[in-house]
């Protein structure tokens, strides 16, 4: 089954063609990052207008890249929510119009479910349940126990900021620009991660909190105003921040792995692109008895927002009876 998938929840106009939930035939992404770098973040109205301009060319490009015409498409999948309302509408209206014009079934997918399936893309063999999935992006920070398709339990979430949001806000404090995650990861390479001690904010159960960390970085920079021009100082702060985020995420994940004993652990969402975090999780899992299989998206392009993951989630949703 070939699915044409559309994702426009934030600042990426993305269209993909995915076969049988895993084989990516086309994955087109028109990024607005240059546009939003001017403002240091996403302005919703600007994002929606950019989606309108990029939408149809992206659909045409994806069909071309996949080498298929609309008759060979079996269904349309689109991100329903959550996201920026104006941006989501552009994708959903386009998907509805195409489904009507081409006479194809339409399935609407939750954006987080999309991220959850991003680790399935390009895999030879299907992963094995139960899977513990940590989705860390700019807007979300969810720990989900997946026992099967359509059988997902949210066991932990952030009570305030998401990890990616903390990366973006801290990068702004450090004058590193937008998006903050890749910039901090790069700068942190040359820094001392034990330079500053930031709070880990231990919550009850499996929930997360990152707003205290952002504030702690702000106060630390204010207290050391004179060192801002010192390049090594900024690297050390970036490394200490990244270390703290990793400690919080890995600590919670370790507790959940011990409690739920999953067969696999998956890391998804924009922050899953972070190599330091991947390494820390790998290291933690190697210490756990009967270590679960660890996966993150095979390509960097599947970590951040993309439509291929929506095509994968849409496929497994369409296969369930009654959906
Ligand atoms: O999944 P995504 O593209 O969009 C949302 O659904 O939010 O995630 C974007 C987030 C941004 O906050 C960005 O700073 C973060 O992912 N990110 C990273 C890295 N690459 C992207 N965070 C840490 N390290 C990275 N290498
Ligand atoms: Zn996302």
mmCIF file of C-alpha atoms and ligand atoms in Angstrom:
data_model
loop_
_atom_site.group_PDB
_atom_site.id
_atom_site.type_symbol
_atom_site.label_atom_id
_atom_site.label_comp_id
_atom_site.label_asym_id
_atom_site.label_seq_id
_atom_site.Cartn_x
_atom_site.Cartn_y
_atom_site.Cartn_z
ATOM 1 C CA UNK A 1 0.000 0.000 0.000
ATOM 2 C CA UNK A 2 1.412 3.383 -1.058
ATOM 3 C CA UNK A 3 0.498 6.347 1.108
ATOM 4 C CA UNK A 4 0.971 10.016 0.254
ATOM 5 C CA UNK A 5 1.600 11.752 3.573
ATOM 6 C CA UNK A 6 1.482 15.436 4.486
ATOM 7 C CA UNK A 7 2.922 17.116 7.602
ATOM 8 C CA UNK A 8 2.639 20.858 8.282
ATOM 9 C CA UNK A 9 2.343 21.105 12.068
ATOM 10 C CA UNK A 10 5.107 23.655 12.576
ATOM 11 C CA UNK A 11 7.681 25.190 10.250
ATOM 12 C CA UNK A 12 8.355 22.379 7.783
ATOM 13 C CA UNK A 13 6.195 21.742 4.728
ATOM 14 C CA UNK A 14 6.697 18.022 4.293
ATOM 15 C CA UNK A 15 5.285 15.499 1.826
ATOM 16 C CA UNK A 16 6.305 11.851 1.522
ATOM 17 C CA UNK A 17 5.344 8.668 -0.246
ATOM 18 C CA UNK A 18 5.687 5.573 1.962
ATOM 19 C CA UNK A 19 5.024 1.970 0.982
ATOM 20 C CA UNK A 20 3.684 -0.521 3.543
ATOM 21 C CA UNK A 21 4.562 1.672 6.509
ATOM 22 C CA UNK A 22 8.323 1.368 6.258
ATOM 23 C CA UNK A 23 9.657 1.818 2.736
ATOM 24 C CA UNK A 24 10.250 5.509 2.017
ATOM 25 C CA UNK A 25 9.859 6.220 -1.720
ATOM 26 C CA UNK A 26 10.033 10.012 -1.348
ATOM 27 C CA UNK A 27 10.625 12.366 1.560
ATOM 28 C CA UNK A 28 10.376 16.028 0.595
ATOM 29 C CA UNK A 29 10.929 18.740 3.214
ATOM 30 C CA UNK A 30 10.728 22.470 2.491
ATOM 31 C CA UNK A 31 12.220 24.045 5.583
ATOM 32 C CA UNK A 32 11.327 27.557 6.696
ATOM 33 C CA UNK A 33 14.284 27.695 9.044
ATOM 34 C CA UNK A 34 15.974 30.597 7.197
ATOM 35 C CA UNK A 35 12.771 32.621 7.407
ATOM 36 C CA UNK A 36 12.372 31.996 11.154
ATOM 37 C CA UNK A 37 16.050 32.547 11.940
ATOM 38 C CA UNK A 38 15.370 36.247 11.157
ATOM 39 C CA UNK A 39 12.967 36.409 14.110
ATOM 40 C CA UNK A 40 14.777 33.905 16.354
ATOM 41 C CA UNK A 41 11.732 31.636 16.408
ATOM 42 C CA UNK A 42 8.578 30.654 14.550
ATOM 43 C CA UNK A 43 5.932 33.337 13.921
ATOM 44 C CA UNK A 44 2.689 31.340 13.364
ATOM 45 C CA UNK A 45 1.180 33.595 10.660
ATOM 46 C CA UNK A 46 4.434 33.591 8.705
ATOM 47 C CA UNK A 47 4.648 29.784 8.969
ATOM 48 C CA UNK A 48 1.079 29.315 7.666
ATOM 49 C CA UNK A 49 1.689 31.579 4.684
ATOM 50 C CA UNK A 50 4.919 29.772 3.819
ATOM 51 C CA UNK A 51 3.065 26.419 3.917
ATOM 52 C CA UNK A 52 0.514 27.705 1.387
ATOM 53 C CA UNK A 53 3.318 28.642 -1.022
ATOM 54 C CA UNK A 54 5.243 25.377 -0.639
ATOM 55 C CA UNK A 55 2.387 22.858 -0.370
ATOM 56 C CA UNK A 56 1.495 21.937 -3.962
ATOM 57 C CA UNK A 57 5.089 22.082 -5.296
ATOM 58 C CA UNK A 58 6.058 19.678 -2.479
ATOM 59 C CA UNK A 59 3.250 17.243 -3.432
ATOM 60 C CA UNK A 60 4.391 17.328 -7.055
ATOM 61 C CA UNK A 61 8.020 16.863 -6.073
ATOM 62 C CA UNK A 62 7.210 13.885 -3.811
ATOM 63 C CA UNK A 63 5.216 12.116 -6.552
ATOM 64 C CA UNK A 64 8.083 12.769 -8.981
ATOM 65 C CA UNK A 65 10.731 11.524 -6.552
ATOM 66 C CA UNK A 66 8.730 8.361 -5.843
ATOM 67 C CA UNK A 67 8.125 7.847 -9.562
ATOM 68 C CA UNK A 68 4.385 7.335 -9.105
ATOM 69 C CA UNK A 69 1.246 9.119 -10.302
ATOM 70 C CA UNK A 70 -1.864 9.758 -8.243
ATOM 71 C CA UNK A 71 -3.545 6.557 -9.546
ATOM 72 C CA UNK A 72 -0.844 4.506 -7.843
ATOM 73 C CA UNK A 73 -1.455 6.166 -4.472
ATOM 74 C CA UNK A 74 -3.713 4.033 -2.248
ATOM 75 C CA UNK A 75 -4.433 6.474 0.593
ATOM 76 C CA UNK A 76 -3.629 9.923 1.995
ATOM 77 C CA UNK A 77 -2.349 10.520 5.535
ATOM 78 C CA UNK A 78 -2.052 13.900 7.220
ATOM 79 C CA UNK A 79 -1.094 15.321 10.610
ATOM 80 C CA UNK A 80 -4.247 16.219 12.501
ATOM 81 C CA UNK A 81 -2.761 17.738 15.693
ATOM 82 C CA UNK A 82 -1.037 18.987 17.831
ATOM 83 C CA UNK A 83 0.698 21.945 16.253
ATOM 84 C CA UNK A 84 0.191 25.507 15.065
ATOM 85 C CA UNK A 85 -3.457 25.781 14.040
ATOM 86 C CA UNK A 86 -2.878 27.905 10.919
ATOM 87 C CA UNK A 87 -0.134 25.550 9.748
ATOM 88 C CA UNK A 88 -2.136 22.372 10.423
ATOM 89 C CA UNK A 89 -5.109 23.724 8.465
ATOM 90 C CA UNK A 90 -3.041 24.102 5.291
ATOM 91 C CA UNK A 91 -1.990 20.441 5.419
ATOM 92 C CA UNK A 92 -5.396 19.087 6.399
ATOM 93 C CA UNK A 93 -7.271 21.049 3.734
ATOM 94 C CA UNK A 94 -4.795 19.954 1.082
ATOM 95 C CA UNK A 95 -5.076 16.317 2.169
ATOM 96 C CA UNK A 96 -8.888 16.491 2.196
ATOM 97 C CA UNK A 97 -8.952 18.093 -1.264
ATOM 98 C CA UNK A 98 -6.579 15.484 -2.727
ATOM 99 C CA UNK A 99 -8.491 12.599 -1.133
ATOM 100 C CA UNK A 100 -11.720 13.966 -2.639
ATOM 101 C CA UNK A 101 -10.268 14.709 -6.073
ATOM 102 C CA UNK A 102 -8.388 11.397 -6.356
ATOM 103 C CA UNK A 103 -11.100 9.380 -4.579
ATOM 104 C CA UNK A 104 -8.765 7.887 -1.956
ATOM 105 C CA UNK A 105 -9.254 7.131 1.748
ATOM 106 C CA UNK A 106 -7.949 9.776 4.129
ATOM 107 C CA UNK A 107 -6.480 9.078 7.554
ATOM 108 C CA UNK A 108 -5.586 11.744 10.098
ATOM 109 C CA UNK A 109 -2.631 11.053 12.371
ATOM 110 C CA UNK A 110 -1.506 12.507 15.680
ATOM 111 C CA UNK A 111 1.891 14.194 15.243
ATOM 112 C CA UNK A 112 3.416 12.361 18.213
ATOM 113 C CA UNK A 113 2.261 9.017 16.824
ATOM 114 C CA UNK A 114 4.121 10.055 13.695
ATOM 115 C CA UNK A 115 7.348 10.598 15.660
ATOM 116 C CA UNK A 116 6.785 7.248 17.395
ATOM 117 C CA UNK A 117 6.829 5.493 14.008
ATOM 118 C CA UNK A 118 9.885 7.389 12.722
ATOM 119 C CA UNK A 119 12.142 4.574 13.998
ATOM 120 C CA UNK A 120 10.266 2.101 11.777
ATOM 121 C CA UNK A 121 11.244 3.872 8.559
ATOM 122 C CA UNK A 122 13.692 2.003 6.319
ATOM 123 C CA UNK A 123 13.799 -0.970 8.751
ATOM 124 C CA UNK A 124 14.128 -4.405 7.165
ATOM 125 C CA UNK A 125 12.211 -6.099 9.980
ATOM 126 C CA UNK A 126 9.438 -4.793 12.229
ATOM 127 C CA UNK A 127 10.471 -3.899 15.804
ATOM 128 C CA UNK A 128 9.173 -6.094 18.633
ATOM 129 C CA UNK A 129 6.638 -5.040 21.259
ATOM 130 C CA UNK A 130 6.553 -3.881 23.999
ATOM 131 C CA UNK A 131 8.480 -0.766 22.994
ATOM 132 C CA UNK A 132 9.265 2.115 25.325
ATOM 133 C CA UNK A 133 9.362 5.290 23.220
ATOM 134 C CA UNK A 134 10.854 8.583 24.391
ATOM 135 C CA UNK A 135 9.786 11.394 22.048
ATOM 136 C CA UNK A 136 11.735 14.579 22.653
ATOM 137 C CA UNK A 137 11.082 17.516 20.366
ATOM 138 C CA UNK A 138 10.544 21.253 20.457
ATOM 139 C CA UNK A 139 6.945 20.904 21.576
ATOM 140 C CA UNK A 140 6.784 17.462 23.190
ATOM 141 C CA UNK A 141 8.457 15.351 25.783
ATOM 142 C CA UNK A 142 6.521 12.117 26.032
ATOM 143 C CA UNK A 143 7.374 8.702 27.392
ATOM 144 C CA UNK A 144 5.061 6.132 25.842
ATOM 145 C CA UNK A 145 4.731 2.396 26.387
ATOM 146 C CA UNK A 146 3.608 0.808 23.147
ATOM 147 C CA UNK A 147 2.258 -2.724 23.488
ATOM 148 C CA UNK A 148 0.964 -2.922 19.939
ATOM 149 C CA UNK A 149 -0.410 -0.761 17.119
ATOM 150 C CA UNK A 150 -3.046 1.514 18.622
ATOM 151 C CA UNK A 151 -2.161 0.288 22.108
ATOM 152 C CA UNK A 152 -0.151 3.128 23.622
ATOM 153 C CA UNK A 153 0.057 4.338 27.211
ATOM 154 C CA UNK A 154 1.455 7.759 28.025
ATOM 155 C CA UNK A 155 3.442 7.082 31.173
ATOM 156 C CA UNK A 156 5.302 10.387 31.473
ATOM 157 C CA UNK A 157 5.280 13.893 29.985
ATOM 158 C CA UNK A 158 6.724 17.306 30.656
ATOM 159 C CA UNK A 159 4.972 19.489 33.175
ATOM 160 C CA UNK A 160 6.322 22.633 31.537
ATOM 161 C CA UNK A 161 8.893 22.991 28.719
ATOM 162 C CA UNK A 162 9.941 20.203 26.356
ATOM 163 C CA UNK A 163 13.641 19.303 26.101
ATOM 164 C CA UNK A 164 13.921 20.784 22.581
ATOM 165 C CA UNK A 165 12.339 24.000 23.817
ATOM 166 C CA UNK A 166 14.950 24.123 26.589
ATOM 167 C CA UNK A 167 17.678 23.708 23.941
ATOM 168 C CA UNK A 168 16.172 26.518 21.847
ATOM 169 C CA UNK A 169 15.707 28.914 24.788
ATOM 170 C CA UNK A 170 19.162 28.232 26.215
ATOM 171 C CA UNK A 171 20.735 28.690 22.776
ATOM 172 C CA UNK A 172 19.056 32.069 22.605
ATOM 173 C CA UNK A 173 20.478 33.002 26.030
ATOM 174 C CA UNK A 174 23.915 31.942 24.782
ATOM 175 C CA UNK A 175 23.476 33.949 21.575
ATOM 176 C CA UNK A 176 23.650 30.823 19.406
ATOM 177 C CA UNK A 177 20.558 31.423 17.259
ATOM 178 C CA UNK A 178 17.718 29.188 16.060
ATOM 179 C CA UNK A 179 17.274 26.209 16.035
ATOM 180 C CA UNK A 180 19.177 25.799 19.256
ATOM 181 C CA UNK A 181 19.656 22.038 19.512
ATOM 182 C CA UNK A 182 22.249 21.496 16.777
ATOM 183 C CA UNK A 183 24.056 24.741 17.757
ATOM 184 C CA UNK A 184 24.397 23.702 21.417
ATOM 185 C CA UNK A 185 25.493 20.176 20.492
ATOM 186 C CA UNK A 186 28.267 21.609 18.318
ATOM 187 C CA UNK A 187 29.500 24.201 20.836
ATOM 188 C CA UNK A 188 29.295 21.710 23.738
ATOM 189 C CA UNK A 189 31.846 19.440 22.068
ATOM 190 C CA UNK A 190 34.678 21.635 23.286
ATOM 191 C CA UNK A 191 33.210 22.291 26.733
ATOM 192 C CA UNK A 192 33.532 20.921 30.246
ATOM 193 C CA UNK A 193 30.206 19.323 31.180
ATOM 194 C CA UNK A 194 30.980 19.569 34.901
ATOM 195 C CA UNK A 195 31.681 23.297 34.797
ATOM 196 C CA UNK A 196 28.272 24.423 36.101
ATOM 197 C CA UNK A 197 25.885 22.408 38.292
ATOM 198 C CA UNK A 198 22.319 22.960 37.129
ATOM 199 C CA UNK A 199 19.221 21.502 38.881
ATOM 200 C CA UNK A 200 17.946 18.090 37.718
ATOM 201 C CA UNK A 201 14.435 18.754 39.097
ATOM 202 C CA UNK A 202 13.412 15.262 40.241
ATOM 203 C CA UNK A 203 9.661 14.824 39.653
ATOM 204 C CA UNK A 204 7.312 12.149 40.919
ATOM 205 C CA UNK A 205 6.887 9.126 38.622
ATOM 206 C CA UNK A 206 7.974 9.498 35.018
ATOM 207 C CA UNK A 207 7.174 13.161 34.374
ATOM 208 C CA UNK A 208 9.745 15.753 33.275
ATOM 209 C CA UNK A 209 10.392 19.426 33.983
ATOM 210 C CA UNK A 210 12.787 21.726 32.149
ATOM 211 C CA UNK A 211 11.713 25.285 32.946
ATOM 212 C CA UNK A 212 13.825 25.410 36.143
ATOM 213 C CA UNK A 213 16.894 24.485 34.103
ATOM 214 C CA UNK A 214 16.374 27.321 31.640
ATOM 215 C CA UNK A 215 15.985 29.787 34.531
ATOM 216 C CA UNK A 216 19.111 28.404 36.242
ATOM 217 C CA UNK A 217 21.123 28.991 33.046
ATOM 218 C CA UNK A 218 19.738 32.538 32.851
ATOM 219 C CA UNK A 219 20.792 33.335 36.454
ATOM 220 C CA UNK A 220 24.176 31.688 35.942
ATOM 221 C CA UNK A 221 24.837 33.902 32.913
ATOM 222 C CA UNK A 222 23.684 37.001 34.800
ATOM 223 C CA UNK A 223 25.988 36.150 37.723
ATOM 224 C CA UNK A 224 28.911 35.721 35.322
ATOM 225 C CA UNK A 225 28.103 38.623 32.980
ATOM 226 C CA UNK A 226 31.802 39.475 32.634
ATOM 227 C CA UNK A 227 32.633 36.062 31.129
ATOM 228 C CA UNK A 228 30.183 36.217 28.218
ATOM 229 C CA UNK A 229 32.918 37.232 25.760
ATOM 230 C CA UNK A 230 35.021 34.245 26.830
ATOM 231 C CA UNK A 231 34.522 31.535 24.197
ATOM 232 C CA UNK A 232 35.556 28.688 26.523
ATOM 233 C CA UNK A 233 33.100 29.868 29.169
ATOM 234 C CA UNK A 234 30.227 29.670 26.673
ATOM 235 C CA UNK A 235 31.312 26.174 25.587
ATOM 236 C CA UNK A 236 31.439 25.045 29.215
ATOM 237 C CA UNK A 237 27.937 26.395 29.920
ATOM 238 C CA UNK A 238 26.574 24.691 26.765
ATOM 239 C CA UNK A 239 28.190 21.383 27.752
ATOM 240 C CA UNK A 240 26.894 21.625 31.334
ATOM 241 C CA UNK A 241 23.402 22.360 30.051
ATOM 242 C CA UNK A 242 23.446 19.418 27.613
ATOM 243 C CA UNK A 243 24.729 17.141 30.375
ATOM 244 C CA UNK A 244 21.836 18.171 32.625
ATOM 245 C CA UNK A 245 19.221 17.516 29.916
ATOM 246 C CA UNK A 246 20.784 14.097 29.245
ATOM 247 C CA UNK A 247 20.842 13.271 32.984
ATOM 248 C CA UNK A 248 17.140 14.129 33.322
ATOM 249 C CA UNK A 249 16.062 12.150 30.231
ATOM 250 C CA UNK A 250 18.313 9.139 30.813
ATOM 251 C CA UNK A 251 17.444 8.938 34.535
ATOM 252 C CA UNK A 252 13.712 8.797 33.834
ATOM 253 C CA UNK A 253 14.188 6.366 30.959
ATOM 254 C CA UNK A 254 16.271 4.052 33.139
ATOM 255 C CA UNK A 255 13.547 3.957 35.822
ATOM 256 C CA UNK A 256 10.923 3.164 33.170
ATOM 257 C CA UNK A 257 13.052 0.439 31.553
ATOM 258 C CA UNK A 258 13.487 -1.243 34.932
ATOM 259 C CA UNK A 259 9.772 -1.064 35.677
ATOM 260 C CA UNK A 260 8.296 -2.034 32.288
ATOM 261 C CA UNK A 261 11.100 -4.274 30.928
ATOM 262 C CA UNK A 262 10.455 -3.462 27.243
ATOM 263 C CA UNK A 263 11.937 -5.512 24.379
ATOM 264 C CA UNK A 264 13.007 -2.284 22.653
ATOM 265 C CA UNK A 265 13.692 1.354 23.559
ATOM 266 C CA UNK A 266 13.179 3.992 20.863
ATOM 267 C CA UNK A 267 14.321 7.623 20.935
ATOM 268 C CA UNK A 268 12.415 9.917 18.553
ATOM 269 C CA UNK A 269 11.718 13.614 17.863
ATOM 270 C CA UNK A 270 14.068 16.447 16.959
ATOM 271 C CA UNK A 271 16.283 15.985 20.027
ATOM 272 C CA UNK A 272 16.926 12.337 19.005
ATOM 273 C CA UNK A 273 19.366 13.848 16.481
ATOM 274 C CA UNK A 274 21.642 14.615 19.437
ATOM 275 C CA UNK A 275 24.595 12.210 19.338
ATOM 276 C CA UNK A 276 25.609 12.847 22.918
ATOM 277 C CA UNK A 277 22.141 11.855 24.172
ATOM 278 C CA UNK A 278 22.127 8.725 21.990
ATOM 279 C CA UNK A 279 25.473 7.710 23.452
ATOM 280 C CA UNK A 280 24.291 8.247 27.006
ATOM 281 C CA UNK A 281 21.185 6.097 26.456
ATOM 282 C CA UNK A 282 23.269 3.370 24.812
ATOM 283 C CA UNK A 283 25.615 3.397 27.784
ATOM 284 C CA UNK A 284 22.725 3.250 30.286
ATOM 285 C CA UNK A 285 21.018 0.360 28.471
ATOM 286 C CA UNK A 286 24.236 -1.638 28.342
ATOM 287 C CA UNK A 287 24.154 -1.729 32.146
ATOM 288 C CA UNK A 288 20.547 -2.989 32.346
ATOM 289 C CA UNK A 289 19.986 -6.728 32.718
ATOM 290 C CA UNK A 290 18.547 -8.241 29.486
ATOM 291 C CA UNK A 291 19.301 -4.972 27.678
ATOM 292 C CA UNK A 292 16.515 -3.995 25.263
ATOM 293 C CA UNK A 293 17.274 -3.196 21.614
ATOM 294 C CA UNK A 294 17.935 0.528 21.213
ATOM 295 C CA UNK A 295 16.813 2.373 18.101
ATOM 296 C CA UNK A 296 16.676 5.971 16.923
ATOM 297 C CA UNK A 297 15.581 7.136 13.452
ATOM 298 C CA UNK A 298 17.870 5.696 10.758
ATOM 299 C CA UNK A 299 18.271 9.074 9.022
ATOM 300 C CA UNK A 300 18.716 12.498 10.590
ATOM 301 C CA UNK A 301 15.872 13.685 8.341
ATOM 302 C CA UNK A 302 13.522 11.307 10.198
ATOM 303 C CA UNK A 303 14.415 12.823 13.613
ATOM 304 C CA UNK A 304 12.996 16.280 13.009
ATOM 305 C CA UNK A 305 9.546 16.859 11.531
ATOM 306 C CA UNK A 306 8.925 14.966 8.306
ATOM 307 C CA UNK A 307 6.011 13.413 6.443
ATOM 308 C CA UNK A 308 7.477 9.906 6.063
ATOM 309 C CA UNK A 309 6.740 9.222 9.734
ATOM 310 C CA UNK A 310 3.130 10.343 9.162
ATOM 311 C CA UNK A 311 2.918 7.893 6.258
ATOM 312 C CA UNK A 312 4.151 5.097 8.529
ATOM 313 C CA UNK A 313 1.738 5.928 11.365
ATOM 314 C CA UNK A 314 -1.091 6.337 8.819
ATOM 315 C CA UNK A 315 -0.426 2.907 7.348
ATOM 316 C CA UNK A 316 -0.591 1.097 10.692
ATOM 317 C CA UNK A 317 -3.703 3.090 11.641
ATOM 318 C CA UNK A 318 -5.466 2.209 8.384
ATOM 319 C CA UNK A 319 -4.655 -1.463 8.920
ATOM 320 C CA UNK A 320 -6.467 -1.533 12.256
ATOM 321 C CA UNK A 321 -10.082 -2.629 12.051
ATOM 322 C CA UNK A 322 -12.591 0.190 12.538
ATOM 323 C CA UNK A 323 -10.126 3.008 11.698
HETATM 324 O O1 LIG B 1 10.566 17.173 16.131
HETATM 325 P P1 LIG B 1 10.931 18.570 15.813
HETATM 326 O O2 LIG B 1 11.486 18.863 14.437
HETATM 327 O O3 LIG B 1 9.709 19.531 15.971
HETATM 328 C C1 LIG B 1 8.732 19.427 16.958
HETATM 329 O O4 LIG B 1 7.815 18.554 16.806
HETATM 330 O O5 LIG B 1 8.838 20.188 17.937
HETATM 331 O O6 LIG B 1 11.958 19.045 16.924
HETATM 332 C C2 LIG B 1 12.589 20.289 16.859
HETATM 333 C C3 LIG B 1 13.461 20.433 18.092
HETATM 334 C C4 LIG B 1 14.037 21.833 18.260
HETATM 335 O O7 LIG B 1 13.760 22.259 19.573
HETATM 336 C C5 LIG B 1 15.535 21.619 18.044
HETATM 337 O O8 LIG B 1 16.336 22.517 18.788
HETATM 338 C C6 LIG B 1 15.724 20.192 18.525
HETATM 339 O O9 LIG B 1 14.565 19.525 18.046
HETATM 340 N N1 LIG B 1 16.932 19.574 17.955
HETATM 341 C C7 LIG B 1 17.986 19.189 18.709
HETATM 342 C C8 LIG B 1 18.978 18.724 17.785
HETATM 343 N N2 LIG B 1 18.480 18.841 16.527
HETATM 344 C C9 LIG B 1 17.228 19.357 16.656
HETATM 345 N N3 LIG B 1 18.184 19.195 20.036
HETATM 346 C C10 LIG B 1 19.365 18.746 20.499
HETATM 347 N N4 LIG B 1 20.375 18.318 19.685
HETATM 348 C C11 LIG B 1 20.224 18.282 18.344
HETATM 349 N N5 LIG B 1 21.215 17.851 17.569
HETATM 350 ZN ZN1 LIG B 2 7.654 17.047 15.779
#
